[in-house]
mmCIF file of C-alpha atoms in Angstrom:
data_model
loop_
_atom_site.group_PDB
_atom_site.id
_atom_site.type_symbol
_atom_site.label_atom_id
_atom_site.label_comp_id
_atom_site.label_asym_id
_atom_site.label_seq_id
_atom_site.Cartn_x
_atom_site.Cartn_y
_atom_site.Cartn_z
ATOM 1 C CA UNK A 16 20.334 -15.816 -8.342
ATOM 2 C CA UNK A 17 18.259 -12.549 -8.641
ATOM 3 C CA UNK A 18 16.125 -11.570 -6.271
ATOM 4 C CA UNK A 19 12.662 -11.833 -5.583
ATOM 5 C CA UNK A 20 10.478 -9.218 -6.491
ATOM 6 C CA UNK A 21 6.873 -8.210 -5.354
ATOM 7 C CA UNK A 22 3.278 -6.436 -5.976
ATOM 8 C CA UNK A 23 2.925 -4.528 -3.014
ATOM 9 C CA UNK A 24 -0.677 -2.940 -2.977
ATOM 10 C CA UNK A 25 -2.619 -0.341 -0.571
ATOM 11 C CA UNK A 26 -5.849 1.460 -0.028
ATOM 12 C CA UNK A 27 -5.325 4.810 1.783
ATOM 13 C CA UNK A 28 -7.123 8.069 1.959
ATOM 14 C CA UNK A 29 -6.852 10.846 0.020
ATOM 15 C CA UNK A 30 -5.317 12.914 2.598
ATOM 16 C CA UNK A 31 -2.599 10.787 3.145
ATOM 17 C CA UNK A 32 -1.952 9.143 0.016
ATOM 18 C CA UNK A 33 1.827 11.288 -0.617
ATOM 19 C CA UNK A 34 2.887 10.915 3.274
ATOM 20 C CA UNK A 35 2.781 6.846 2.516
ATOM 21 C CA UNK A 36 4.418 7.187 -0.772
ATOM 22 C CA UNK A 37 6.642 9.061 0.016
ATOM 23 C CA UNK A 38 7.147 6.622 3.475
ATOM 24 C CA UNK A 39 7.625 3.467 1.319
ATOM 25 C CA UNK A 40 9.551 5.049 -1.516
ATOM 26 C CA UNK A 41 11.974 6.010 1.445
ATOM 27 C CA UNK A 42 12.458 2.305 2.470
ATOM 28 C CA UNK A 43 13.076 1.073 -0.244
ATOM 29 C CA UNK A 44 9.916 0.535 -2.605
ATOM 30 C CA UNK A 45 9.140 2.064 -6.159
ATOM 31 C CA UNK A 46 12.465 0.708 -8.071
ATOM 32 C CA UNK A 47 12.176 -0.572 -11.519
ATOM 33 C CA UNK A 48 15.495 -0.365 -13.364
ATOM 34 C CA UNK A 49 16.777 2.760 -13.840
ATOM 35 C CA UNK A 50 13.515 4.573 -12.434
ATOM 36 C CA UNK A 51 12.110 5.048 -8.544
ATOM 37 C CA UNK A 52 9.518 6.527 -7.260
ATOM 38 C CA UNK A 53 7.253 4.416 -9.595
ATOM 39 C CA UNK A 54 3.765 3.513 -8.885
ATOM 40 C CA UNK A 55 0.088 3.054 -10.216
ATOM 41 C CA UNK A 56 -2.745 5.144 -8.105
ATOM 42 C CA UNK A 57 -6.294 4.683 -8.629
ATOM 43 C CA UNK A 58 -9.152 7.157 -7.129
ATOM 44 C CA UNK A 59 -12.057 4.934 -5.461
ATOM 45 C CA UNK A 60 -14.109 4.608 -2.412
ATOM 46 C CA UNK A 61 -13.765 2.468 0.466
ATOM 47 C CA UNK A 62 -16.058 1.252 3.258
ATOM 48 C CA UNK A 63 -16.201 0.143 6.648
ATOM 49 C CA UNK A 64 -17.784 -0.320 9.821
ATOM 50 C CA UNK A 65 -15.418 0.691 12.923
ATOM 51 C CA UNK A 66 -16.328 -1.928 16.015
ATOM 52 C CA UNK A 67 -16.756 -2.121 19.356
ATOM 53 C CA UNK A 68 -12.883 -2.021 20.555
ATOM 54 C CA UNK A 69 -11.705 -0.082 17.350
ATOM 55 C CA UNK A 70 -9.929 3.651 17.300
ATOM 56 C CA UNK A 71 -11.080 5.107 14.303
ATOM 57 C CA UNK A 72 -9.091 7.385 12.255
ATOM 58 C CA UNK A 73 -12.397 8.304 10.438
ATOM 59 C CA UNK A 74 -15.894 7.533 11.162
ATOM 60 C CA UNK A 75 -17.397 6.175 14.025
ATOM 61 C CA UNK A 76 -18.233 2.515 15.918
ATOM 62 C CA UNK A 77 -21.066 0.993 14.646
ATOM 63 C CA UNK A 78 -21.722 3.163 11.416
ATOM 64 C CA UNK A 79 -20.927 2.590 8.096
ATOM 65 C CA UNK A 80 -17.912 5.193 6.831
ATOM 66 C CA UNK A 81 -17.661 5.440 3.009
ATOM 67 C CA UNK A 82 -14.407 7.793 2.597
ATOM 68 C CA UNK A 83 -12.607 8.580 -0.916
ATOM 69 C CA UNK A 84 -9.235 6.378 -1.072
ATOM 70 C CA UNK A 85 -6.600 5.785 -3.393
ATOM 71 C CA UNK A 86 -5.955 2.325 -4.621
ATOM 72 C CA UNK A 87 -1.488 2.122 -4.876
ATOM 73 C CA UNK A 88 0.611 -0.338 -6.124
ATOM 74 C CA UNK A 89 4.276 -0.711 -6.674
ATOM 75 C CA UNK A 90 7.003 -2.892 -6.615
ATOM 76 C CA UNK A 91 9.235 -4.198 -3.801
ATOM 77 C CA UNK A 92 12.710 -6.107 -3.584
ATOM 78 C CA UNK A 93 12.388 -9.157 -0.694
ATOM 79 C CA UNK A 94 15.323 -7.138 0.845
ATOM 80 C CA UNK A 95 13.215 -4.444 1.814
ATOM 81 C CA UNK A 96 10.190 -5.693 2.359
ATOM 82 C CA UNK A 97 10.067 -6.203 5.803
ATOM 83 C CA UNK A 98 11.249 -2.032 6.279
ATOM 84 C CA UNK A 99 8.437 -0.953 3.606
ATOM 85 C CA UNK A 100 5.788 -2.818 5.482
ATOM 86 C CA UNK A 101 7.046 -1.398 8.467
ATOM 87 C CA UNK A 102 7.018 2.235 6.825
ATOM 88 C CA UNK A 103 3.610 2.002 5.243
ATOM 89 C CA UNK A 104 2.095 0.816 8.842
ATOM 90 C CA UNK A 105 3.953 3.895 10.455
ATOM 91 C CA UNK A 106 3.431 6.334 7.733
ATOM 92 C CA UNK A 107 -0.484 5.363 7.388
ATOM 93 C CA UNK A 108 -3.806 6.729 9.740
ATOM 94 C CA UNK A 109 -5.725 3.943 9.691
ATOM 95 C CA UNK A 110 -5.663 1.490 13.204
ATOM 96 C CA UNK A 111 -5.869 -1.248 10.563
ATOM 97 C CA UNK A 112 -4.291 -0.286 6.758
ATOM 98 C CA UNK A 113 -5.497 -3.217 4.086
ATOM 99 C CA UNK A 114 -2.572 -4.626 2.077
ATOM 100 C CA UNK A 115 -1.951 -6.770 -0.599
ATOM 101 C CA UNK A 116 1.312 -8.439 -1.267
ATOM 102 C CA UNK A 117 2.086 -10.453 -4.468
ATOM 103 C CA UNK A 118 5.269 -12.240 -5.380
ATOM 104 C CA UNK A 119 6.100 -12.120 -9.054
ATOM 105 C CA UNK A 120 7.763 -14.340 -11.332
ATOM 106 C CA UNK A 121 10.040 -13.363 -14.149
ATOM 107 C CA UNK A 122 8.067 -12.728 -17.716
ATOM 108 C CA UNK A 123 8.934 -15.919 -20.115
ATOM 109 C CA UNK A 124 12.361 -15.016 -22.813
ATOM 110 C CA UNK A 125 13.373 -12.346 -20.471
ATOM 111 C CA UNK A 126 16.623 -12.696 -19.288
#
């Protein structure tokens, strides 16, 4: 039986967005075939409100913190999931990283 694959996804600032890569591409994520490394980056913004309680990378409690982030997705074997997840949340400033994990299924008539 092959194994499963997922959509791992991550916001992250601009000033850190090759330290992560290059975190999770180390444990393990990025393969597709012959190829590592891969990925899809897209240049937004992101917003938040630190609150009481909360250490800040950027910004500070109780104000609104618009920063530019990149938007990065890749792909992930279950085998080394739990050591990319691991490497993102080391690798990445924020107290509190936002992550989106997908698990895919196999495209119909491909074997």
């Amino acid at each position: 039986m092959e194994e499963l694959h997922y959509k791992l996804c991550f916001y992250v600032p601009a000033s850190h967005v090759e330290q992560v890569k290059t975190a999770i591409f180390e444990a393990g994520a990025g393969h597709l075939g012959d190829y590592d490394c891969c990925s899809f980056q897209t240049l937004g913004q992101g917003q938040f409100r630190p609150l009481p309680g909360s250490k800040p990378f950027l910004g500070e409690q109780d104000q609104v913190e618009v920063v530019e982030e990149y938007r990065v997705e890749t792909l992930c074997l279950e085998s080394c999931l739990q050591a990319v997840i691991s490497a993102l949340r080391l690798s990445h400033p924020y107290e509190e990283p936002a992550i989106d994990l997908w698990k895919l299924e196999r495209l119909p008539g491909i074997h």
